[in-house]
XYZ file of C-alpha atoms in Angstrom:
775
model
C 69.826 246.441 187.649
C 71.360 243.819 189.955
C 70.832 244.336 193.647
C 73.722 245.810 195.583
C 75.437 244.286 198.561
C 77.042 245.737 201.665
C 80.501 247.283 201.675
C 83.672 245.224 201.294
C 85.737 243.711 204.044
C 89.488 243.421 204.111
C 90.856 240.728 201.853
C 92.412 237.650 203.399
C 93.508 234.384 201.844
C 90.532 232.280 200.809
C 88.151 235.200 200.294
C 85.761 235.465 197.386
C 85.604 239.017 196.022
C 83.626 238.561 192.801
C 80.080 238.288 194.187
C 77.245 238.351 191.699
C 73.559 238.854 192.461
C 71.077 236.981 190.282
C 67.521 238.322 190.075
C 64.391 237.998 188.012
C 63.230 235.128 185.828
C 66.790 234.133 184.999
C 67.796 233.744 188.621
C 69.225 230.407 189.639
C 66.903 228.815 192.183
C 68.000 227.638 195.600
C 67.388 224.068 194.477
C 69.637 224.488 191.456
C 72.283 226.124 193.616
C 72.190 223.217 196.068
C 72.441 220.697 193.242
C 75.403 222.535 191.725
C 77.146 223.008 195.077
C 76.799 219.332 195.943
C 78.069 218.226 192.557
C 81.104 220.491 192.845
C 81.740 219.423 196.436
C 81.669 215.750 195.485
C 83.926 216.286 192.492
C 86.538 218.097 194.614
C 86.004 216.083 197.842
C 85.340 219.400 199.576
C 82.362 220.894 201.356
C 80.161 223.809 200.450
C 78.107 226.164 202.582
C 74.575 227.202 201.554
C 73.064 230.213 203.347
C 69.270 230.563 203.137
C 68.302 233.951 204.564
C 64.820 235.306 205.187
C 61.567 234.312 206.852
C 61.975 231.249 209.117
C 59.258 229.140 207.476
C 60.406 230.031 203.984
C 64.052 229.190 204.676
C 63.037 225.849 206.149
C 60.903 225.046 203.119
C 63.778 225.957 200.785
C 66.207 223.890 202.870
C 64.023 220.812 202.446
C 63.771 221.414 198.698
C 67.507 222.122 198.389
C 68.558 218.920 200.156
C 66.117 216.930 198.051
C 67.530 218.473 194.876
C 71.079 217.766 196.097
C 70.124 214.133 196.624
C 70.948 214.091 200.327
C 69.046 211.393 202.174
C 67.274 212.125 205.454
C 69.324 209.370 207.078
C 72.472 211.341 206.227
C 71.149 214.703 207.470
C 71.030 216.377 210.866
C 69.051 219.502 211.740
C 70.398 221.562 214.616
C 67.940 224.190 215.754
C 64.579 224.798 217.428
C 62.327 222.705 215.136
C 62.590 219.187 213.653
C 61.225 220.366 210.320
C 62.830 217.527 208.369
C 62.302 213.800 208.838
C 65.867 213.349 210.071
C 68.022 213.482 213.169
C 67.424 216.657 215.188
C 69.172 218.400 218.096
C 68.810 221.754 219.806
C 71.835 224.040 219.463
C 72.550 223.396 223.130
C 73.065 219.734 222.201
C 75.308 220.333 219.196
C 78.048 218.309 220.888
C 76.097 215.199 219.871
C 77.778 215.578 216.478
C 81.307 215.484 217.845
C 83.322 212.730 216.244
C 80.558 211.929 213.754
C 80.284 212.402 209.985
C 77.167 213.591 208.158
C 76.493 214.380 204.491
C 74.513 217.481 205.440
C 74.065 219.513 208.600
C 71.407 222.225 208.752
C 72.020 224.879 211.405
C 68.823 226.841 212.041
C 69.768 230.170 213.675
C 66.410 231.923 213.578
C 65.935 231.811 217.351
C 69.606 232.177 218.207
C 73.123 231.839 216.855
C 75.355 230.024 219.304
C 78.951 230.298 218.091
C 79.820 227.037 219.840
C 77.125 225.269 217.814
C 78.796 226.467 214.621
C 82.170 225.180 215.803
C 80.748 221.818 216.818
C 78.609 221.164 213.760
C 80.671 222.432 210.842
C 83.346 219.788 211.386
C 80.796 216.980 211.142
C 80.106 217.533 207.435
C 81.878 215.042 205.214
C 83.705 215.794 201.977
C 81.134 216.150 199.201
C 78.562 217.366 201.715
C 76.666 220.555 202.458
C 76.581 222.792 205.507
C 73.268 224.668 205.362
C 72.774 227.817 207.433
C 69.266 229.192 207.959
C 69.313 232.818 209.062
C 67.266 236.013 209.172
C 67.877 238.528 206.363
C 71.615 239.137 206.452
C 71.419 242.928 206.194
C 69.330 243.203 209.370
C 70.558 240.131 211.265
C 73.301 241.981 213.207
C 70.702 244.402 214.591
C 68.439 241.657 215.921
C 68.793 240.242 219.423
C 68.323 236.543 220.076
C 68.551 233.955 222.827
C 72.335 233.881 222.828
C 72.448 237.680 223.109
C 70.203 237.409 226.157
C 72.816 235.183 227.792
C 75.379 237.987 227.365
C 73.158 240.527 229.124
C 74.332 239.905 232.690
C 72.881 242.144 235.440
C 72.760 245.086 235.717
C 72.760 245.161 231.888
C 69.876 244.043 229.683
C 69.702 242.673 226.158
C 69.447 246.158 224.631
C 73.023 246.774 225.808
C 74.371 243.832 223.793
C 75.994 244.836 220.510
C 75.806 242.894 217.246
C 79.492 243.022 216.387
C 80.033 239.263 216.287
C 77.152 238.651 213.877
C 78.156 241.638 211.747
C 81.610 240.156 211.339
C 80.080 236.704 210.849
C 77.937 237.985 207.965
C 80.930 239.731 206.405
C 82.889 236.472 206.403
C 79.971 234.669 204.749
C 79.930 237.241 201.990
C 83.695 237.356 201.585
C 84.748 233.712 201.452
C 84.717 231.331 198.529
C 82.628 228.182 198.546
C 79.641 229.911 200.176
C 76.326 230.403 198.370
C 73.862 232.973 199.713
C 70.196 232.837 198.741
C 67.541 235.401 199.701
C 64.700 233.013 200.467
C 62.126 235.813 200.581
C 62.977 237.374 197.223
C 64.057 234.167 195.540
C 67.377 235.735 194.520
C 70.918 234.486 194.717
C 73.475 236.897 196.121
C 76.399 234.600 195.366
C 76.461 231.092 193.974
C 79.456 229.762 195.956
C 80.882 227.829 193.013
C 84.672 227.822 192.759
C 85.257 225.493 189.798
C 88.022 223.492 191.485
C 89.862 220.664 189.757
C 88.575 217.158 190.486
C 90.030 215.591 193.577
C 92.776 213.103 193.081
C 92.424 209.773 194.872
C 94.512 209.668 198.022
C 96.764 206.623 197.793
C 96.355 204.142 200.603
C 99.296 204.111 203.007
C 101.838 201.371 202.509
C 101.560 198.813 205.286
C 104.700 198.888 207.458
C 106.740 195.727 207.370
C 108.115 195.824 210.902
C 105.100 196.945 212.891
C 104.189 195.444 216.253
C 100.475 196.277 215.917
C 98.481 193.831 213.814
C 98.412 194.493 210.060
C 94.612 194.893 210.142
C 95.244 198.051 212.167
C 97.214 199.798 209.461
C 94.755 198.650 206.813
C 92.233 200.916 208.552
C 94.484 203.989 208.365
C 93.316 206.441 205.705
C 96.387 208.682 205.425
C 100.125 208.501 205.928
C 99.666 210.934 208.821
C 97.270 208.599 210.573
C 99.556 205.635 210.003
C 102.510 207.576 211.443
C 100.453 208.407 214.507
C 99.482 204.765 215.046
C 103.102 203.709 214.624
C 104.106 206.237 217.279
C 101.636 204.680 219.723
C 103.520 201.383 219.426
C 106.199 202.840 221.716
C 103.698 202.732 224.593
C 104.308 198.982 224.883
C 107.282 199.854 227.075
C 107.524 202.053 230.158
C 108.805 205.633 230.371
C 107.425 206.493 226.938
C 105.246 209.443 225.972
C 103.539 210.252 222.674
C 102.164 213.648 221.654
C 99.840 213.832 218.634
C 98.829 217.325 217.456
C 96.333 217.989 214.680
C 93.473 220.167 213.539
C 89.973 218.725 213.625
C 89.094 216.049 211.106
C 92.600 214.601 210.811
C 91.818 211.324 212.584
C 93.884 211.649 215.756
C 91.195 210.160 218.031
C 90.723 207.305 215.572
C 94.468 206.667 215.656
C 94.348 206.602 219.450
C 91.458 204.138 219.309
C 93.292 201.812 216.921
C 96.313 201.897 219.212
C 94.207 201.312 222.334
C 92.611 198.231 220.790
C 95.993 196.764 219.887
C 97.459 197.486 223.302
C 94.501 195.798 224.970
C 94.954 192.715 222.748
C 98.583 192.727 223.859
C 97.513 192.505 227.494
C 97.753 196.176 228.439
C 95.334 197.967 230.714
C 94.602 201.188 228.797
C 93.011 204.068 230.707
C 91.456 206.752 228.491
C 90.473 210.187 229.741
C 89.160 213.388 228.197
C 87.388 216.541 229.428
C 84.081 214.728 228.824
C 83.391 211.174 227.749
C 81.900 212.347 224.459
C 85.324 213.732 223.529
C 86.739 210.207 223.818
C 83.794 208.360 222.275
C 85.626 207.993 218.947
C 88.539 206.296 220.720
C 86.215 203.608 222.040
C 84.328 203.291 218.759
C 87.495 202.657 216.758
C 88.937 200.345 219.393
C 85.735 198.283 219.392
C 85.594 198.145 215.598
C 89.217 196.998 215.466
C 88.645 194.244 218.023
C 85.747 192.980 215.910
C 87.930 193.076 212.772
C 90.665 191.147 214.554
C 88.176 188.492 215.576
C 89.226 188.506 219.215
C 86.796 187.779 222.028
C 85.937 190.825 224.062
C 83.139 192.137 226.225
C 81.628 195.565 225.682
C 79.890 196.938 228.731
C 77.032 198.730 227.002
C 75.099 199.117 230.229
C 77.537 201.699 231.509
C 78.266 205.110 230.113
C 81.111 205.433 229.416
C 81.664 202.025 227.899
C 84.430 199.636 228.824
C 86.071 197.093 226.526
C 87.525 193.949 228.119
C 89.516 191.604 225.878
C 89.247 187.974 226.961
C 92.424 186.778 228.699
C 94.158 190.049 227.803
C 93.827 193.753 228.608
C 91.101 196.356 228.501
C 90.223 199.875 227.381
C 88.443 201.882 230.072
C 87.459 205.502 230.671
C 87.674 207.751 233.717
C 87.063 211.515 233.977
C 90.196 213.645 234.450
C 89.946 214.031 238.217
C 89.676 210.274 238.706
C 92.106 209.322 235.951
C 94.800 211.581 237.406
C 94.930 209.275 240.428
C 95.844 206.402 238.042
C 93.208 204.029 239.449
C 94.151 200.335 239.348
C 97.642 201.295 238.111
C 97.065 201.273 234.324
C 99.815 200.255 231.917
C 99.001 203.061 229.469
C 97.109 206.343 229.804
C 95.693 208.119 226.748
C 94.654 211.745 227.318
C 92.376 212.797 224.458
C 91.910 216.537 223.804
C 94.722 217.227 226.242
C 94.867 220.946 225.439
C 91.453 221.340 227.080
C 93.004 220.405 230.445
C 95.184 222.717 232.544
C 98.859 222.104 233.070
C 98.479 221.014 236.705
C 96.154 218.211 235.655
C 98.369 217.158 232.730
C 101.399 216.980 235.014
C 99.686 214.325 237.112
C 99.543 211.973 234.129
C 103.329 212.047 233.880
C 103.304 209.621 236.810
C 101.909 206.956 234.463
C 104.230 204.248 233.128
C 103.397 205.210 229.540
C 101.217 208.105 228.412
C 99.903 209.666 225.217
C 98.434 213.123 224.689
C 96.304 213.946 221.660
C 95.421 217.583 221.189
C 93.646 219.881 218.780
C 95.878 222.632 217.419
C 92.991 224.934 216.537
C 89.453 224.748 217.791
C 87.001 224.875 220.634
C 88.399 221.730 222.296
C 91.379 223.700 223.546
C 94.374 225.583 222.252
C 97.228 223.434 221.009
C 99.536 226.443 221.242
C 98.663 226.803 224.913
C 99.386 223.130 225.411
C 102.791 223.463 223.793
C 103.768 226.682 225.547
C 102.670 225.665 229.018
C 103.141 221.940 229.185
C 105.993 221.040 226.866
C 108.706 222.130 229.296
C 107.216 219.943 232.023
C 107.028 217.008 229.635
C 110.636 217.488 228.531
C 111.774 217.502 232.170
C 109.995 214.222 232.888
C 111.515 210.760 232.746
C 109.592 209.910 229.586
C 111.113 209.626 226.116
C 108.839 211.753 223.944
C 107.666 210.939 220.414
C 105.976 213.792 218.536
C 103.549 213.414 215.649
C 101.848 216.196 213.689
C 98.841 215.317 211.535
C 98.026 217.812 208.772
C 96.146 215.861 206.083
C 92.350 216.038 206.433
C 90.484 212.750 206.315
C 86.888 213.865 205.952
C 87.518 216.318 203.114
C 90.198 217.685 200.803
C 93.005 219.848 202.112
C 91.777 222.899 200.148
C 88.318 222.786 201.680
C 86.878 226.346 201.634
C 84.420 225.727 204.472
C 87.292 224.969 206.838
C 89.027 228.187 205.750
C 85.821 230.123 206.415
C 85.198 228.506 209.815
C 88.740 229.219 210.963
C 88.354 232.891 210.169
C 84.756 233.349 211.284
C 85.443 231.793 214.684
C 89.147 232.749 214.901
C 90.028 229.115 215.533
C 93.585 229.763 214.354
C 94.138 233.076 216.150
C 97.718 233.444 217.342
C 99.665 236.002 219.358
C 102.419 237.841 217.464
C 105.511 235.867 216.533
C 108.318 236.065 219.062
C 110.634 238.145 216.876
C 108.190 241.075 216.795
C 108.027 241.563 220.557
C 111.212 240.055 221.942
C 112.535 243.474 223.070
C 109.391 244.434 224.984
C 109.865 245.736 228.544
C 107.639 247.759 230.889
C 109.425 250.867 229.583
C 108.709 250.185 225.900
C 105.026 249.224 226.028
C 101.864 251.276 225.556
C 98.724 250.748 227.626
C 95.700 250.533 225.345
C 91.981 250.583 226.028
C 90.612 248.399 223.240
C 86.953 248.721 222.331
C 85.095 246.224 220.172
C 85.174 248.820 217.402
C 88.981 248.975 217.660
C 89.226 245.213 217.363
C 86.807 244.980 214.447
C 88.642 247.697 212.565
C 91.961 245.832 212.784
C 91.820 242.106 212.023
C 95.469 241.592 212.976
C 94.942 243.276 216.342
C 91.838 241.156 216.967
C 93.728 237.970 216.139
C 96.632 238.898 218.414
C 94.340 239.787 221.320
C 92.180 236.701 220.999
C 95.157 234.450 220.334
C 96.827 235.605 223.531
C 93.609 235.262 225.545
C 93.365 231.670 224.332
C 96.683 230.983 226.049
C 95.351 232.395 229.318
C 92.791 229.657 229.735
C 92.829 225.918 229.325
C 89.628 225.970 227.288
C 88.497 228.698 224.903
C 85.363 228.355 222.803
C 83.911 230.307 219.866
C 81.363 231.829 222.237
C 84.256 233.586 223.962
C 84.879 235.533 220.757
C 81.245 236.646 220.734
C 81.484 237.693 224.380
C 84.647 239.631 223.639
C 82.910 241.594 220.872
C 79.346 241.900 222.206
C 79.029 241.465 225.978
C 78.274 244.840 227.627
C 80.024 243.924 230.890
C 83.382 243.017 229.330
C 86.360 245.283 228.708
C 89.689 244.586 226.994
C 92.957 246.180 228.043
C 96.369 245.444 226.568
C 100.029 246.358 226.489
C 101.497 246.722 223.000
C 105.081 246.898 221.822
C 105.517 248.623 218.480
C 101.863 247.931 217.771
C 101.895 244.247 218.729
C 100.111 242.792 221.759
C 102.444 241.515 224.490
C 99.986 241.327 227.390
C 96.205 241.392 227.511
C 93.430 241.137 230.056
C 89.690 240.640 229.839
C 87.767 242.438 232.585
C 84.183 241.807 233.679
C 82.131 244.452 235.472
C 80.343 242.940 238.460
C 78.203 244.187 241.323
C 76.036 247.289 241.429
C 73.017 244.980 241.647
C 69.485 245.956 242.554
C 67.931 244.865 245.833
C 65.679 242.388 244.018
C 68.624 240.842 242.157
C 70.664 240.608 245.349
C 67.767 238.910 247.124
C 67.372 236.415 244.278
C 71.073 235.634 244.417
C 71.097 235.343 248.221
C 68.138 232.958 248.143
C 69.915 230.652 245.705
C 68.435 231.901 242.431
C 70.612 231.906 239.325
C 71.957 235.302 238.280
C 74.156 235.387 235.160
C 77.641 236.767 235.458
C 78.668 238.486 238.695
C 80.733 235.530 239.832
C 82.421 237.231 242.789
C 79.244 238.781 244.265
C 77.552 235.405 243.741
C 80.212 233.506 245.719
C 80.281 236.102 248.501
C 76.474 236.236 248.678
C 75.398 232.616 248.317
C 78.291 230.644 249.782
C 79.410 233.170 252.368
C 75.956 234.589 253.172
C 76.645 238.265 252.559
C 73.625 239.713 250.767
C 75.243 243.159 250.663
C 78.196 241.840 248.628
C 76.376 242.717 245.404
C 76.126 246.436 246.198
C 79.726 247.596 245.518
C 80.812 247.731 241.876
C 83.972 245.986 240.760
C 86.039 244.837 237.828
C 86.968 241.154 237.874
C 90.030 240.039 235.958
C 88.460 237.298 233.890
C 91.652 236.391 232.039
C 95.150 237.801 231.867
C 98.041 236.638 229.710
C 101.559 237.711 228.876
C 103.250 236.575 225.685
C 105.456 233.548 226.375
C 108.483 235.237 224.798
C 108.476 238.120 227.295
C 107.336 236.540 230.554
C 109.050 237.273 233.871
C 109.766 240.874 232.848
C 107.061 242.482 234.956
C 104.634 243.062 232.081
C 101.724 241.364 233.828
C 102.264 243.534 236.890
C 102.580 246.605 234.683
C 99.228 245.806 233.089
C 97.543 245.375 236.473
C 99.077 248.628 237.680
C 97.681 250.487 234.668
C 94.257 248.928 235.249
C 94.319 250.052 238.889
C 95.247 253.584 237.826
C 92.413 253.685 235.280
C 89.623 252.177 237.386
C 90.496 253.115 240.978
C 88.290 256.227 240.957
C 85.366 254.483 239.239
C 84.909 251.141 241.022
C 84.917 249.843 244.578
C 87.134 246.833 244.011
C 89.254 244.871 241.608
C 89.017 241.108 241.958
C 90.034 237.761 240.574
C 89.240 234.077 240.993
C 91.409 231.275 239.657
C 92.758 227.808 240.372
C 95.283 228.395 243.134
C 98.934 227.495 242.673
C 101.716 228.891 244.872
C 103.254 230.984 242.086
C 99.924 232.441 240.979
C 98.881 233.341 244.517
C 102.195 235.106 245.093
C 101.827 236.987 241.794
C 98.407 238.345 242.724
C 99.463 239.106 246.307
C 102.490 241.036 245.046
C 100.071 243.124 242.975
C 97.910 244.099 245.948
C 95.213 241.405 245.892
C 94.228 239.738 249.176
C 92.596 236.391 249.901
C 88.927 236.397 250.946
C 87.893 232.841 250.035
C 89.307 229.429 249.186
C 86.854 226.984 247.619
C 86.292 223.749 249.538
C 85.963 221.476 246.491
C 88.340 220.940 243.620
C 87.468 221.880 240.086
C 86.834 218.520 238.410
C 88.766 219.519 235.289
C 91.654 221.577 236.666
C 92.128 219.657 239.881
C 92.781 222.897 241.760
C 91.035 224.749 244.562
C 89.871 228.172 243.426
C 90.825 231.241 245.407
C 89.006 234.589 245.438
C 91.104 237.725 245.962
C 90.173 241.416 246.185
C 92.038 244.694 245.818
C 89.790 247.422 247.295
C 89.594 250.811 245.587
C 87.071 252.695 247.772
C 85.796 252.737 251.327
C 82.927 250.420 250.346
C 85.367 248.073 248.647
C 87.658 248.141 251.677
C 84.746 247.294 253.966
C 83.777 244.358 251.717
C 87.331 243.046 251.648
C 87.832 243.576 255.396
C 84.789 241.647 256.538
C 85.415 238.764 254.157
C 89.081 238.700 255.090
C 88.035 238.492 258.739
C 85.519 235.721 258.051
C 88.146 233.829 256.053
C 90.513 233.922 259.027
C 87.677 232.716 261.261
C 86.922 229.590 259.237
C 90.166 228.620 257.519
C 91.551 226.425 260.325
C 88.344 224.411 260.490
C 88.014 223.808 256.755
C 91.684 222.877 256.385
C 91.171 219.975 258.778
C 88.145 218.720 256.856
C 87.278 219.546 253.172
C 90.668 221.113 252.443
C 92.785 218.482 254.166
C 94.364 217.518 250.819
C 95.147 221.051 249.649
C 98.800 221.550 248.659
C 100.590 222.935 251.753
C 102.403 225.479 249.585
C 99.028 226.721 248.306
C 97.840 227.013 251.908
C 100.988 228.938 252.875
C 100.625 231.325 249.936
C 96.879 231.873 250.436
C 97.294 232.632 254.145
C 100.261 234.937 253.518
C 98.043 236.865 251.081
C 95.449 237.742 253.727
C 95.108 241.378 254.741
C 94.993 242.979 258.162
C 96.336 242.072 261.575
C 94.519 239.511 263.668
C 96.490 238.891 266.870
C 96.543 235.532 268.560
C 93.821 235.285 271.171
C 94.335 232.317 273.486
C 93.054 231.740 276.993
C 95.485 231.268 279.864
C 94.798 227.538 279.863
C 95.411 227.329 276.093
C 98.748 229.124 276.439
C 99.776 226.707 279.235
C 98.893 223.780 276.954
C 100.958 225.224 274.090
C 103.928 226.045 276.342
C 104.014 222.495 277.631
C 104.459 220.808 274.242
C 108.160 221.597 273.537
C 109.243 220.028 276.828
C 106.870 217.081 276.536
C 104.594 218.101 279.431
C 101.533 218.248 277.146
C 100.522 216.989 273.717
C 98.967 218.619 270.701
C 96.066 216.167 270.511
C 94.677 217.366 273.860
C 93.254 220.384 272.052
C 94.469 221.248 268.518
C 92.589 224.582 268.486
C 95.256 226.845 270.094
C 97.996 225.311 267.910
C 95.903 226.030 264.812
C 95.361 229.593 265.927
C 99.084 230.087 266.494
C 99.858 228.563 263.076
C 97.244 230.713 261.347
C 98.714 233.824 262.924
C 102.257 233.051 261.857
C 101.408 232.016 258.298
C 99.138 234.990 257.675
C 100.881 237.800 259.552
C 104.269 236.643 260.882
C 106.113 238.645 263.507
C 109.289 237.321 261.889
C 108.911 235.930 258.358
C 112.294 234.181 258.627
C 111.551 232.359 261.868
C 110.591 229.116 260.108
C 111.864 227.415 256.994
C 109.450 226.490 254.169
C 109.689 222.836 255.238
C 108.785 223.738 258.807
C 105.810 225.757 257.602
C 104.683 222.773 255.513
C 104.891 220.650 258.647
C 102.581 223.081 260.426
C 100.096 222.926 257.563
C 100.071 219.142 257.221
C 100.033 218.216 260.914
C 98.484 221.137 262.773
C 96.040 222.559 260.228
C 95.209 219.484 258.135
C 95.556 216.857 260.902
C 97.444 214.286 258.846
C 98.835 211.234 260.620
C 102.415 211.460 261.893
C 103.535 208.639 259.623
C 102.050 210.320 256.540
C 103.613 213.685 257.382
C 107.014 212.200 258.120
C 107.074 210.325 254.816
C 105.856 213.245 252.704
C 108.289 215.752 254.214
C 111.155 213.218 254.206
C 111.874 213.006 257.915
C 114.004 210.008 258.878
C 111.420 208.945 261.460
C 108.155 209.946 263.100
C 110.096 210.802 266.250
C 112.267 213.309 264.360
C 109.109 214.812 262.858
C 107.597 215.193 266.348
C 110.762 216.768 267.755
C 110.826 219.247 264.866
C 107.244 220.268 265.539
C 108.076 220.766 269.217
C 110.898 223.107 268.262
C 108.548 225.032 265.959
C 106.000 225.444 268.741
C 108.729 226.760 271.047
C 109.786 229.413 268.532
C 106.187 230.492 267.880
C 105.473 230.651 271.597
C 108.442 232.974 272.133
C 107.334 235.122 269.165
C 103.695 235.563 270.163
C 103.412 234.736 273.864
C 103.468 237.273 276.709
C 106.399 237.218 279.200
C 104.523 234.927 281.603
C 103.948 232.444 278.757
C 107.659 232.339 278.049
C 108.304 231.752 281.738
C 105.904 228.823 281.532
C 107.818 227.579 278.507
C 111.170 227.818 280.323
C 109.735 225.919 283.268
C 109.449 222.766 281.135
C 112.819 222.981 279.349
């Protein structure tokens, strides 16, 4: 009798339900399967997936034989895994990004030592139409129960690898068995569980786009476009010849958006434009430079390629250039570029993207689905800011695949296996949600696995909470023992969700390792408090850190985020010492967390290179031990904040500074010496000057911004003046210009009036007498 297979999974579009198991002498061999898969893939201009499961050596031997039978040359093959067992290109899974933007006939992903979800996401898109994606794996029935190197990375202290579940791989195996276009071969038994053949009709040739008659870009440019979509995108880039223009190109992977940007960049450089390209990493923009360079060669123009530098720079003789800068540098618009192209824009946070709106002309290309970033998050968060800008916006959506046919089953499988297209519920389903209509739900991994729609809604909403979400985040969600999911649902649909990470409760040895600078996975808040702030005991209390939190865009500003945090506090208050959070500080976010009971204990002294923001750490204590932790770090924060604001944080947004200081906990009265009070009291009347000793003025400012005796005593503008001049020590001319004073003298007089008010608020009667003496 034929061998049996594991139980069915729920049917979704693109699934294969009619699996057959071939055994015995009549069984189709792995080599024959590979030959048949390749022939079908080439005929349909699609890809096929071949799974070889079993002993590591045997699967590798069968992979070599299968690729030989499928007539795939070594020069067209890449192995990604622990061993270079074929005479071809090889990378470790940790280096899978080397395939980004490249096309291969076959990619072999060897998962015997570990399965990194990110490696799947980065390699599957590199396979060309007519090619094979080959997956080497342990026996599928037992694979979910095994623990590998990636699982070990999920076992953050105090948990170990035995606490990691196999839910992600169990679901992964189910998708392999359920989807069409996937062949599964038992390499040990020599049997075929499913042949993966779909018998599709032959692919029809895609007609070449018609060259536009009125294009500004050279005709050779459009001759290189492979689809109408790509041509439309290139045409849209033509608008960047003039100022106050913006282009947004959205597409799934493999649609040619980076190539379109490269063709446009080359043309703009020939036309004399200075084109600045940026992306989260240079490798993300490598295709832009490759296509720009190829176009310049095709046009026969003289240009210099700086191959000695990485990233490269293209300089067209007597014309413009195409150059790269990382996001933090590019946001400053160095050398005043004519055009900025932001590739993989959805992988950057809104604050960073907003900075590029200062450019004369700007383009954003973004992936709608995939590890590069969430196109939906880009549209929800950034589109309003773009619409409010002075730029005229041209939108382009690219849907036609270039590397393979639009019915490609491997793409369908990858989207489901990695939830690349996960979305929150549509607006109409939750538009009536309020704090009174929602249900607080504790969602286990089992709950999520049992309900595919719930899993997609949860993960889709979490994607929007972060500027970059990767397939590994799905595995962490399902398998990591320190993570917990909580949500608010309205009529069964997710309207708000949070991902919590348990931290702390560390052993003495682990705390010592952390304190001495050793790497300890997870436990971000104890790590910061221990290593940077030198508190070895910070790892003793147990807490829950809010890793991500998101509210559906259709129901924001209704108090649902606060409702979710309130429910979390009610659930965990008796079981942990603290609740905490760390995030890139913006005034609105700091106020949100402060309003929900979280207090500032740390503000990072360097900007995140990608987000461009300073990260803040905030705690909400739940026990005496948690209160003691928060109190001492709140005290230390007050001790050091004035000094760091005048040095590493001298460029921090004054509204962030105001919000962070206002969110500190506890009273810390002004403590000035008699001489310091006399110095302060003399400033309003001109008897003394601030520069004699800034320290008492900083102390007075810190007191008022963190714990004001009268919160209405100063206007927001006056508080910004205190931050910029007193705390951050900016020059008078700079402060006057930024805060729009008519002159430096007016700025100085305003500060004198502020000092007078603060002196009357916080000074003793004798200090006020001293103040009156100089009026």
